[in-house]
Amino acid sequence: MKMPADQVAGIAALGYTEPEARFLYIVATHAGYFTLRQFLAFTGTHYGKRSTRFAQKLLKHAHATVRDYMGTGSVFHLFSSLVYRSIAKDNLQNRRRHSFEYIRTRLVLLDFLLENPGHEFLETEQDKVHFFCESLGVPKEALPAKVYEGGPGSRPTVRYFVDRFPLFLASPASGVPPVVTFSYVDSGSGSLSHFLTHLGAYKALFRELKSFHLLYVAPKAAPFAGAEARFRTFIKSPLESDVSTEILRYFHVRRKWERHEYVIPVTEDLEFLAEARRRFHGERFERPYDAWRAGRLAEPELRAEFQQSSPDRTVSFDTYLVGNGHSPLDERHSQRVGGT
């Protein structure tokens, strides 16, 4: 995990030891929230004077606030602009207050980071956009994006990778070259509806990649089987299948649209049509579409024409159980500020 020495030194200059500054760098960059258990796991120490002094410094300098959540333990929120400015990340959303569900997600994410310090994570939105667009040549339109409406007189802002889940290069198995590794962080709720929404947001980017790996990170193993099944159905199988099937579906949906056969718009079809128009454009596809629509090209012939276009992709999925199966807010693993 990369930590620029000058930025760690900038945090240390605010009154922290080098290990404390390194920990706060990770929190500020990736999570915004943490527990003392996570601080102790990072420093390899136990509850006592050291953790108490660290907590007291944070509160005394007004760099963080602390709250108890449902009797499960103390959660710190690192919010001070001084800390974020010292690492040139004063525009991160981590400084703002968030919902309890968001906080739980960031704590699980932080556990994953602390348990995997050897990965070189793409930290910021700019890092990720540059990697995919400049290094891999992915069109910016394929990146997961969210539009934020501005105030009166201002223009909307497009932000990318707003989930800010860990993203890095790693080998999915022994002896396999490193590939782009995405992650989805489950707060512990086990809700697969959020996972499906996440897959939908990333589907266009997945289509642009020859190989990638997705890691489902959670503090409980219960959703793992369901998550893998949904990934296989909605992502792996379509991307590794014969592309001629997708082209044929595009032709059918496009013809229905052009004939005004949609009395009630089918959202799934219209989303597919928009994406397919971007992927399958130009004379390479217009000529066979016109021939198929006019009845001069049968479906078997169409499939045969595009079979050589079948994608050579390697798509893999795995799960990761953080904290030995315990939630970051598990009362058995949390202590209040000042605990011994």
C-alpha atoms as a printed R data frame, in Angstrom:
    type eleno elety resid chain resno       x       y       z
1   ATOM     1    CA   MET     A     1   0.000   0.000   0.000
2   ATOM     2    CA   LYS     A     2   1.548   3.256  -1.087
3   ATOM     3    CA   MET     A     3   1.864   6.045   1.473
4   ATOM     4    CA   PRO     A     4   3.764   9.136   0.255
5   ATOM     5    CA   ALA     A     5   6.359   9.977   2.911
6   ATOM     6    CA   ASP     A     6   5.737  13.718   2.658
7   ATOM     7    CA   GLN     A     7   2.007  13.289   3.243
8   ATOM     8    CA   VAL     A     8   2.522  10.973   6.211
9   ATOM     9    CA   ALA     A     9   4.967  13.569   7.567
10  ATOM    10    CA   GLY     A    10   2.300  16.223   7.075
11  ATOM    11    CA   ILE     A    11  -0.087  14.342   9.349
12  ATOM    12    CA   ALA     A    12   2.676  13.664  11.883
13  ATOM    13    CA   ALA     A    13   3.344  17.420  12.033
14  ATOM    14    CA   LEU     A    14  -0.158  17.839  13.456
15  ATOM    15    CA   GLY     A    15   0.995  16.054  16.620
16  ATOM    16    CA   TYR     A    16   1.010  12.347  15.844
17  ATOM    17    CA   THR     A    17   3.637   9.622  15.938
18  ATOM    18    CA   GLU     A    18   4.740   8.038  12.667
19  ATOM    19    CA   PRO     A    19   2.599   4.878  13.135
20  ATOM    20    CA   GLU     A    20  -0.406   7.027  14.091
21  ATOM    21    CA   ALA     A    21   0.144   9.232  11.038
22  ATOM    22    CA   ARG     A    22   0.365   6.200   8.721
23  ATOM    23    CA   PHE     A    23  -2.879   4.848  10.125
24  ATOM    24    CA   LEU     A    24  -4.634   8.208   9.763
25  ATOM    25    CA   TYR     A    25  -3.420   8.443   6.161
26  ATOM    26    CA   ILE     A    26  -5.189   5.163   5.347
27  ATOM    27    CA   VAL     A    27  -8.344   6.242   7.181
28  ATOM    28    CA   ALA     A    28  -8.467   9.652   5.507
29  ATOM    29    CA   THR     A    29  -7.799   8.258   2.025
30  ATOM    30    CA   HIS     A    30 -10.141   5.287   2.077
31  ATOM    31    CA   ALA     A    31 -12.655   5.262   4.906
32  ATOM    32    CA   GLY     A    32 -13.134   8.353   7.049
33  ATOM    33    CA   TYR     A    33 -14.263   6.169   9.977
34  ATOM    34    CA   PHE     A    34 -12.445   3.730  12.251
35  ATOM    35    CA   THR     A    35 -12.515   1.981  15.613
36  ATOM    36    CA   LEU     A    36  -9.729   1.697  18.151
37  ATOM    37    CA   ARG     A    37  -9.647  -2.040  17.485
38  ATOM    38    CA   GLN     A    38  -8.610  -1.252  13.916
39  ATOM    39    CA   PHE     A    39  -5.935   1.186  15.102
40  ATOM    40    CA   LEU     A    40  -4.519  -1.466  17.427
41  ATOM    41    CA   ALA     A    41  -4.599  -4.093  14.678
42  ATOM    42    CA   PHE     A    42  -2.584  -1.770  12.452
43  ATOM    43    CA   THR     A    43  -0.008  -0.933  15.115
44  ATOM    44    CA   GLY     A    44   0.129  -4.460  16.574
45  ATOM    45    CA   THR     A    45  -0.550  -3.254  20.108
46  ATOM    46    CA   HIS     A    46  -3.167  -3.825  22.803
47  ATOM    47    CA   TYR     A    47  -5.690  -1.611  24.566
48  ATOM    48    CA   GLY     A    48  -4.059   0.640  27.135
49  ATOM    49    CA   LYS     A    49  -2.309   3.968  27.480
50  ATOM    50    CA   ARG     A    50  -1.201   4.114  23.850
51  ATOM    51    CA   SER     A    51  -4.701   3.817  22.422
52  ATOM    52    CA   THR     A    52  -6.062   6.191  25.061
53  ATOM    53    CA   ARG     A    53  -3.459   8.850  24.219
54  ATOM    54    CA   PHE     A    54  -4.178   8.479  20.509
55  ATOM    55    CA   ALA     A    55  -7.910   8.931  21.062
56  ATOM    56    CA   GLN     A    56  -7.386  11.893  23.350
57  ATOM    57    CA   LYS     A    57  -5.144  13.642  20.811
58  ATOM    58    CA   LEU     A    58  -7.729  13.250  18.086
59  ATOM    59    CA   LEU     A    59 -10.447  14.753  20.247
60  ATOM    60    CA   LYS     A    60  -8.288  17.471  21.828
61  ATOM    61    CA   HIS     A    61  -7.132  18.767  18.425
62  ATOM    62    CA   ALA     A    62 -10.704  18.488  17.059
63  ATOM    63    CA   HIS     A    63  -9.509  16.261  14.235
64  ATOM    64    CA   ALA     A    64 -12.166  13.625  14.904
65  ATOM    65    CA   THR     A    65 -15.422  13.031  16.703
66  ATOM    66    CA   VAL     A    66 -16.472   9.821  18.440
67  ATOM    67    CA   ARG     A    67 -19.871   8.193  18.894
68  ATOM    68    CA   ASP     A    68 -21.259   4.962  20.257
69  ATOM    69    CA   TYR     A    69 -23.513   3.131  17.814
70  ATOM    70    CA   MET     A    70 -26.274   0.994  19.285
71  ATOM    71    CA   GLY     A    71 -24.095  -0.034  22.189
72  ATOM    72    CA   THR     A    72 -21.599  -1.750  19.879
73  ATOM    73    CA   GLY     A    73 -18.578   0.409  20.558
74  ATOM    74    CA   SER     A    74 -16.960   3.716  19.741
75  ATOM    75    CA   VAL     A    75 -16.568   4.827  16.145
76  ATOM    76    CA   PHE     A    76 -14.295   7.729  15.266
77  ATOM    77    CA   HIS     A    77 -15.000  10.049  12.359
78  ATOM    78    CA   LEU     A    78 -11.889  11.740  10.991
79  ATOM    79    CA   PHE     A    79 -13.320  15.002   9.667
80  ATOM    80    CA   SER     A    80 -10.785  17.810  10.168
81  ATOM    81    CA   SER     A    81  -9.858  19.727   7.020
82  ATOM    82    CA   LEU     A    82  -6.343  20.121   8.465
83  ATOM    83    CA   VAL     A    83  -5.745  16.380   8.230
84  ATOM    84    CA   TYR     A    84  -7.150  16.053   4.714
85  ATOM    85    CA   ARG     A    85  -5.376  19.175   3.492
86  ATOM    86    CA   SER     A    86  -2.047  17.793   4.723
87  ATOM    87    CA   ILE     A    87  -2.406  14.887   2.264
88  ATOM    88    CA   ALA     A    88  -3.873  17.007  -0.570
89  ATOM    89    CA   LYS     A    89  -7.256  15.283  -0.285
90  ATOM    90    CA   ASP     A    90  -9.388  18.009   1.286
91  ATOM    91    CA   ASN     A    91 -12.187  17.454  -1.268
92  ATOM    92    CA   LEU     A    92 -12.919  13.842  -0.246
93  ATOM    93    CA   GLN     A    93 -16.440  12.966   0.876
94  ATOM    94    CA   ASN     A    94 -14.996  11.209   3.930
95  ATOM    95    CA   ARG     A    95 -15.103  14.467   5.886
96  ATOM    96    CA   ARG     A    96 -18.903  14.648   5.736
97  ATOM    97    CA   ARG     A    97 -21.311  12.932   8.096
98  ATOM    98    CA   HIS     A    98 -22.944   9.787   6.778
99  ATOM    99    CA   SER     A    99 -25.620   7.212   7.518
100 ATOM   100    CA   PHE     A   100 -25.022   4.289   9.849
101 ATOM   101    CA   GLU     A   101 -25.131   1.888   6.880
102 ATOM   102    CA   TYR     A   102 -22.436   3.891   5.094
103 ATOM   103    CA   ILE     A   103 -20.288   3.902   8.237
104 ATOM   104    CA   ARG     A   104 -20.560   0.127   8.591
105 ATOM   105    CA   THR     A   105 -19.500  -0.287   4.960
106 ATOM   106    CA   ARG     A   106 -16.432   1.925   5.399
107 ATOM   107    CA   LEU     A   107 -15.397   0.022   8.532
108 ATOM   108    CA   VAL     A   108 -15.584  -3.295   6.668
109 ATOM   109    CA   LEU     A   109 -13.609  -1.698   3.835
110 ATOM   110    CA   LEU     A   110 -10.970  -0.505   6.305
111 ATOM   111    CA   ASP     A   111 -10.655  -4.010   7.767
112 ATOM   112    CA   PHE     A   112  -9.995  -5.335   4.260
113 ATOM   113    CA   LEU     A   113  -7.302  -2.721   3.632
114 ATOM   114    CA   LEU     A   114  -5.575  -3.396   6.948
115 ATOM   115    CA   GLU     A   115  -5.578  -7.141   6.262
116 ATOM   116    CA   ASN     A   116  -4.100  -6.647   2.772
117 ATOM   117    CA   PRO     A   117  -1.337  -4.043   3.061
118 ATOM   118    CA   GLY     A   118   0.639  -5.588   0.196
119 ATOM   119    CA   HIS     A   119  -1.777  -4.462  -2.537
120 ATOM   120    CA   GLU     A   120  -1.105  -1.274  -4.489
121 ATOM   121    CA   PHE     A   121  -4.553   0.291  -4.461
122 ATOM   122    CA   LEU     A   122  -5.727   2.894  -6.944
123 ATOM   123    CA   GLU     A   123  -6.612   5.443  -4.304
124 ATOM   124    CA   THR     A   124  -8.422   8.344  -5.901
125 ATOM   125    CA   GLU     A   125 -11.013   8.961  -8.594
126 ATOM   126    CA   GLN     A   126  -8.284  10.557 -10.710
127 ATOM   127    CA   ASP     A   127  -6.039   7.485 -10.301
128 ATOM   128    CA   LYS     A   128  -8.798   5.171 -11.495
129 ATOM   129    CA   VAL     A   129  -9.912   7.322 -14.425
130 ATOM   130    CA   HIS     A   130  -6.307   7.687 -15.596
131 ATOM   131    CA   PHE     A   131  -5.642   3.946 -15.294
132 ATOM   132    CA   PHE     A   132  -8.645   2.845 -17.330
133 ATOM   133    CA   CYS     A   133  -8.770   5.669 -19.887
134 ATOM   134    CA   GLU     A   134  -5.075   6.356 -20.409
135 ATOM   135    CA   SER     A   135  -3.410   3.027 -19.627
136 ATOM   136    CA   LEU     A   136  -6.108   0.659 -20.933
137 ATOM   137    CA   GLY     A   137  -7.792   2.890 -23.514
138 ATOM   138    CA   VAL     A   138 -11.297   2.506 -22.077
139 ATOM   139    CA   PRO     A   139 -13.725   5.230 -23.241
140 ATOM   140    CA   LYS     A   140 -14.751   7.495 -20.399
141 ATOM   141    CA   GLU     A   141 -18.413   6.845 -21.171
142 ATOM   142    CA   ALA     A   142 -17.951   3.235 -20.002
143 ATOM   143    CA   LEU     A   143 -16.836   4.191 -16.493
144 ATOM   144    CA   PRO     A   144 -19.316   3.974 -13.587
145 ATOM   145    CA   ALA     A   145 -20.503   7.543 -13.093
146 ATOM   146    CA   LYS     A   146 -22.930   9.645 -11.100
147 ATOM   147    CA   VAL     A   147 -24.158  13.129 -11.964
148 ATOM   148    CA   TYR     A   148 -24.435  15.653  -9.147
149 ATOM   149    CA   GLU     A   149 -26.699  18.623  -9.811
150 ATOM   150    CA   GLY     A   150 -25.139  21.962  -8.953
151 ATOM   151    CA   GLY     A   151 -26.778  24.981  -7.406
152 ATOM   152    CA   PRO     A   152 -28.512  27.759  -9.330
153 ATOM   153    CA   GLY     A   153 -26.321  28.942 -12.177
154 ATOM   154    CA   SER     A   154 -23.814  26.093 -11.876
155 ATOM   155    CA   ARG     A   155 -23.325  23.100 -14.137
156 ATOM   156    CA   PRO     A   156 -23.856  19.481 -13.069
157 ATOM   157    CA   THR     A   157 -20.741  17.576 -12.017
158 ATOM   158    CA   VAL     A   158 -19.958  14.055 -13.209
159 ATOM   159    CA   ARG     A   159 -18.059  11.926 -10.708
160 ATOM   160    CA   TYR     A   160 -16.609   8.482 -11.337
161 ATOM   161    CA   PHE     A   161 -16.206   5.435  -9.057
162 ATOM   162    CA   VAL     A   162 -18.253   7.149  -6.326
163 ATOM   163    CA   ASP     A   163 -18.499   3.916  -4.300
164 ATOM   164    CA   ARG     A   164 -14.718   4.151  -3.757
165 ATOM   165    CA   PHE     A   165 -14.403   0.417  -3.167
166 ATOM   166    CA   PRO     A   166 -10.858  -1.024  -3.274
167 ATOM   167    CA   LEU     A   167  -9.464  -1.484  -6.777
168 ATOM   168    CA   PHE     A   168  -6.032  -2.947  -7.485
169 ATOM   169    CA   LEU     A   169  -3.987  -5.295  -9.660
170 ATOM   170    CA   ALA     A   170  -3.569  -8.822  -8.317
171 ATOM   171    CA   SER     A   171  -3.307 -12.421  -9.425
172 ATOM   172    CA   PRO     A   172  -6.637 -14.265  -8.901
173 ATOM   173    CA   ALA     A   173  -4.787 -17.579  -8.484
174 ATOM   174    CA   SER     A   174  -1.285 -18.958  -8.123
175 ATOM   175    CA   GLY     A   175   0.654 -18.818 -11.367
176 ATOM   176    CA   VAL     A   176  -1.873 -16.508 -13.059
177 ATOM   177    CA   PRO     A   177  -0.726 -13.050 -14.218
178 ATOM   178    CA   PRO     A   178  -2.123 -10.057 -12.280
179 ATOM   179    CA   VAL     A   179  -5.437  -8.663 -13.514
180 ATOM   180    CA   VAL     A   180  -7.627  -5.716 -12.617
181 ATOM   181    CA   THR     A   181  -9.337  -6.636  -9.366
182 ATOM   182    CA   PHE     A   182 -12.572  -4.893  -8.436
183 ATOM   183    CA   SER     A   183 -14.293  -5.282  -5.098
184 ATOM   184    CA   TYR     A   184 -17.756  -4.946  -3.660
185 ATOM   185    CA   VAL     A   185 -17.949  -4.253   0.073
186 ATOM   186    CA   ASP     A   186 -20.977  -5.618   1.941
187 ATOM   187    CA   SER     A   187 -21.580  -3.824   5.236
188 ATOM   188    CA   GLY     A   188 -22.912  -7.016   6.769
189 ATOM   189    CA   SER     A   189 -26.530  -6.511   5.736
190 ATOM   190    CA   GLY     A   190 -26.262  -9.274   3.151
191 ATOM   191    CA   SER     A   191 -28.594  -7.397   0.770
192 ATOM   192    CA   LEU     A   192 -27.938  -8.648  -2.747
193 ATOM   193    CA   SER     A   193 -30.145  -5.965  -4.310
194 ATOM   194    CA   HIS     A   194 -27.378  -3.417  -3.677
195 ATOM   195    CA   PHE     A   195 -24.887  -5.830  -5.227
196 ATOM   196    CA   LEU     A   196 -26.994  -6.124  -8.390
197 ATOM   197    CA   THR     A   197 -27.199  -2.328  -8.634
198 ATOM   198    CA   HIS     A   198 -23.412  -2.199  -8.306
199 ATOM   199    CA   LEU     A   199 -22.956  -4.772 -11.078
200 ATOM   200    CA   GLY     A   200 -25.264  -2.745 -13.304
201 ATOM   201    CA   ALA     A   201 -23.183   0.385 -12.751
202 ATOM   202    CA   TYR     A   202 -19.965  -1.435 -13.715
203 ATOM   203    CA   LYS     A   203 -21.292  -3.588 -16.553
204 ATOM   204    CA   ALA     A   204 -20.220  -1.230 -19.341
205 ATOM   205    CA   LEU     A   205 -16.689  -1.081 -17.943
206 ATOM   206    CA   PHE     A   206 -16.557  -4.876 -17.543
207 ATOM   207    CA   ARG     A   207 -17.405  -5.218 -21.244
208 ATOM   208    CA   GLU     A   208 -14.330  -3.183 -22.180
209 ATOM   209    CA   LEU     A   209 -11.898  -5.468 -20.347
210 ATOM   210    CA   LYS     A   210 -10.329  -8.685 -21.628
211 ATOM   211    CA   SER     A   211  -9.945 -10.003 -18.101
212 ATOM   212    CA   PHE     A   212 -10.879  -8.935 -14.597
213 ATOM   213    CA   HIS     A   213 -11.546 -10.307 -11.142
214 ATOM   214    CA   LEU     A   214 -14.308  -9.313  -8.705
215 ATOM   215    CA   LEU     A   215 -13.902  -9.790  -4.973
216 ATOM   216    CA   TYR     A   216 -17.012  -9.805  -2.735
217 ATOM   217    CA   VAL     A   217 -15.885  -8.535   0.683
218 ATOM   218    CA   ALA     A   218 -18.078  -9.024   3.752
219 ATOM   219    CA   PRO     A   219 -17.916  -9.689   7.505
220 ATOM   220    CA   LYS     A   220 -20.349 -12.619   7.130
221 ATOM   221    CA   ALA     A   221 -20.240 -15.582   4.752
222 ATOM   222    CA   ALA     A   222 -24.027 -15.906   4.408
223 ATOM   223    CA   PRO     A   223 -24.391 -13.913   1.137
224 ATOM   224    CA   PHE     A   224 -21.394 -15.445  -0.627
225 ATOM   225    CA   ALA     A   225 -23.194 -18.234  -2.518
226 ATOM   226    CA   GLY     A   226 -26.009 -15.940  -3.671
227 ATOM   227    CA   ALA     A   227 -23.571 -13.228  -4.744
228 ATOM   228    CA   GLU     A   228 -21.553 -15.682  -6.823
229 ATOM   229    CA   ALA     A   229 -24.682 -17.028  -8.498
230 ATOM   230    CA   ARG     A   230 -25.833 -13.544  -9.451
231 ATOM   231    CA   PHE     A   231 -22.386 -12.581 -10.716
232 ATOM   232    CA   ARG     A   232 -22.284 -15.694 -12.871
233 ATOM   233    CA   THR     A   233 -25.773 -15.022 -14.275
234 ATOM   234    CA   PHE     A   234 -25.566 -11.286 -14.913
235 ATOM   235    CA   ILE     A   235 -21.862 -10.787 -15.676
236 ATOM   236    CA   LYS     A   236 -19.717 -13.861 -16.247
237 ATOM   237    CA   SER     A   237 -22.005 -15.887 -18.532
238 ATOM   238    CA   PRO     A   238 -23.001 -12.987 -20.841
239 ATOM   239    CA   LEU     A   239 -19.448 -11.690 -21.161
240 ATOM   240    CA   GLU     A   240 -17.913 -15.078 -21.877
241 ATOM   241    CA   SER     A   241 -20.673 -16.162 -24.262
242 ATOM   242    CA   ASP     A   242 -20.735 -15.901 -28.043
243 ATOM   243    CA   VAL     A   243 -21.093 -12.224 -28.923
244 ATOM   244    CA   SER     A   244 -23.363 -13.152 -31.839
245 ATOM   245    CA   THR     A   245 -26.129 -13.796 -29.280
246 ATOM   246    CA   GLU     A   246 -25.866 -10.210 -28.062
247 ATOM   247    CA   ILE     A   247 -25.823  -8.847 -31.612
248 ATOM   248    CA   LEU     A   248 -28.930 -10.832 -32.460
249 ATOM   249    CA   ARG     A   249 -30.697  -9.513 -29.361
250 ATOM   250    CA   TYR     A   250 -29.636  -5.982 -30.347
251 ATOM   251    CA   PHE     A   251 -31.162  -6.429 -33.782
252 ATOM   252    CA   HIS     A   252 -34.457  -7.681 -32.324
253 ATOM   253    CA   VAL     A   253 -34.731  -4.892 -29.734
254 ATOM   254    CA   ARG     A   254 -33.704  -2.239 -32.260
255 ATOM   255    CA   ARG     A   255 -36.299  -3.416 -34.780
256 ATOM   256    CA   LYS     A   256 -39.042  -3.349 -32.139
257 ATOM   257    CA   TRP     A   257 -38.015   0.174 -31.195
258 ATOM   258    CA   GLU     A   258 -37.958   1.389 -34.772
259 ATOM   259    CA   ARG     A   259 -41.398  -0.145 -35.397
260 ATOM   260    CA   HIS     A   260 -42.777   1.586 -32.257
261 ATOM   261    CA   GLU     A   261 -43.830  -1.777 -30.826
262 ATOM   262    CA   TYR     A   262 -43.102  -0.715 -27.220
263 ATOM   263    CA   VAL     A   263 -46.491   0.363 -25.871
264 ATOM   264    CA   ILE     A   264 -44.968   0.395 -22.395
265 ATOM   265    CA   PRO     A   265 -41.175   0.900 -22.461
266 ATOM   266    CA   VAL     A   266 -39.210  -2.021 -21.030
267 ATOM   267    CA   THR     A   267 -36.405  -0.455 -19.015
268 ATOM   268    CA   GLU     A   268 -34.085  -3.440 -19.376
269 ATOM   269    CA   ASP     A   269 -34.502  -3.452 -23.176
270 ATOM   270    CA   LEU     A   270 -33.973   0.288 -23.515
271 ATOM   271    CA   GLU     A   271 -30.850   0.206 -21.341
272 ATOM   272    CA   PHE     A   272 -29.521  -2.682 -23.418
273 ATOM   273    CA   LEU     A   273 -30.333  -0.817 -26.654
274 ATOM   274    CA   ALA     A   274 -28.449   2.289 -25.528
275 ATOM   275    CA   GLU     A   275 -25.372   0.260 -24.613
276 ATOM   276    CA   ALA     A   276 -25.586  -1.900 -27.757
277 ATOM   277    CA   ARG     A   277 -25.783   1.162 -30.023
278 ATOM   278    CA   ARG     A   278 -22.487   2.298 -28.551
279 ATOM   279    CA   ARG     A   279 -20.821  -1.098 -28.918
280 ATOM   280    CA   PHE     A   280 -22.221  -2.229 -32.270
281 ATOM   281    CA   HIS     A   281 -21.998   0.782 -34.564
282 ATOM   282    CA   GLY     A   282 -20.614   1.377 -38.030
283 ATOM   283    CA   GLU     A   283 -20.870  -0.385 -41.379
284 ATOM   284    CA   ARG     A   284 -19.658  -3.667 -39.803
285 ATOM   285    CA   PHE     A   285 -23.077  -3.959 -38.094
286 ATOM   286    CA   GLU     A   286 -25.359  -1.741 -40.196
287 ATOM   287    CA   ARG     A   287 -24.975  -3.851 -43.316
288 ATOM   288    CA   PRO     A   288 -25.999  -7.176 -41.703
289 ATOM   289    CA   TYR     A   289 -28.767  -5.421 -39.742
290 ATOM   290    CA   ASP     A   290 -30.334  -4.077 -42.935
291 ATOM   291    CA   ALA     A   291 -30.025  -7.505 -44.573
292 ATOM   292    CA   TRP     A   292 -31.514  -9.299 -41.549
293 ATOM   293    CA   ARG     A   293 -34.374  -6.806 -41.232
294 ATOM   294    CA   ALA     A   294 -35.179  -7.213 -44.930
295 ATOM   295    CA   GLY     A   295 -35.163 -11.012 -44.643
296 ATOM   296    CA   ARG     A   296 -32.066 -11.493 -46.783
297 ATOM   297    CA   LEU     A   297 -29.947 -12.788 -43.906
298 ATOM   298    CA   ALA     A   298 -31.164 -15.686 -41.753
299 ATOM   299    CA   GLU     A   299 -30.266 -15.961 -38.077
300 ATOM   300    CA   PRO     A   300 -27.922 -18.975 -38.515
301 ATOM   301    CA   GLU     A   301 -25.995 -17.039 -41.155
302 ATOM   302    CA   LEU     A   302 -25.904 -13.988 -38.893
303 ATOM   303    CA   ARG     A   303 -24.502 -16.032 -36.027
304 ATOM   304    CA   ALA     A   304 -21.881 -17.570 -38.308
305 ATOM   305    CA   GLU     A   305 -20.795 -14.135 -39.512
306 ATOM   306    CA   PHE     A   306 -20.110 -12.858 -36.006
307 ATOM   307    CA   GLN     A   307 -18.826 -15.972 -34.271
308 ATOM   308    CA   GLN     A   308 -15.246 -14.937 -34.907
309 ATOM   309    CA   SER     A   309 -16.061 -11.835 -32.846
310 ATOM   310    CA   SER     A   310 -16.579 -13.927 -29.725
311 ATOM   311    CA   PRO     A   311 -14.740 -12.264 -26.855
312 ATOM   312    CA   ASP     A   312 -11.634 -13.927 -25.486
313 ATOM   313    CA   ARG     A   313 -12.328 -12.984 -21.862
314 ATOM   314    CA   THR     A   314 -11.356 -14.344 -18.487
315 ATOM   315    CA   VAL     A   315 -13.844 -13.308 -15.822
316 ATOM   316    CA   SER     A   316 -13.446 -14.563 -12.259
317 ATOM   317    CA   PHE     A   317 -15.141 -14.103  -8.897
318 ATOM   318    CA   ASP     A   318 -14.092 -14.757  -5.322
319 ATOM   319    CA   THR     A   319 -15.171 -13.908  -1.790
320 ATOM   320    CA   TYR     A   320 -13.277 -12.467   1.158
321 ATOM   321    CA   LEU     A   321 -14.316 -12.756   4.810
322 ATOM   322    CA   VAL     A   322 -12.956  -9.848   6.858
323 ATOM   323    CA   GLY     A   323 -12.282  -9.873  10.592
324 ATOM   324    CA   ASN     A   324 -12.557 -13.674  10.900
325 ATOM   325    CA   GLY     A   325 -16.284 -13.356  10.369
326 ATOM   326    CA   HIS     A   326 -16.868 -10.589  12.930
327 ATOM   327    CA   SER     A   327 -18.423  -7.233  12.156
328 ATOM   328    CA   PRO     A   328 -16.176  -4.199  12.870
329 ATOM   329    CA   LEU     A   329 -18.866  -3.126  15.349
330 ATOM   330    CA   ASP     A   330 -19.102  -6.503  17.059
331 ATOM   331    CA   GLU     A   331 -19.269  -5.695  20.772
332 ATOM   332    CA   ARG     A   332 -16.902  -8.518  21.634
333 ATOM   333    CA   HIS     A   333 -14.194  -6.849  19.554
334 ATOM   334    CA   SER     A   334 -14.838  -3.188  20.362
335 ATOM   335    CA   GLN     A   335 -13.935  -0.999  23.314
336 ATOM   336    CA   ARG     A   336 -15.055   2.416  24.454
337 ATOM   337    CA   VAL     A   337 -12.644   5.345  24.468
338 ATOM   338    CA   GLY     A   338 -10.489   5.031  27.540
339 ATOM   339    CA   GLY     A   339 -10.967   1.245  27.747
340 ATOM   340    CA   THR     A   340  -8.127  -0.811  29.191
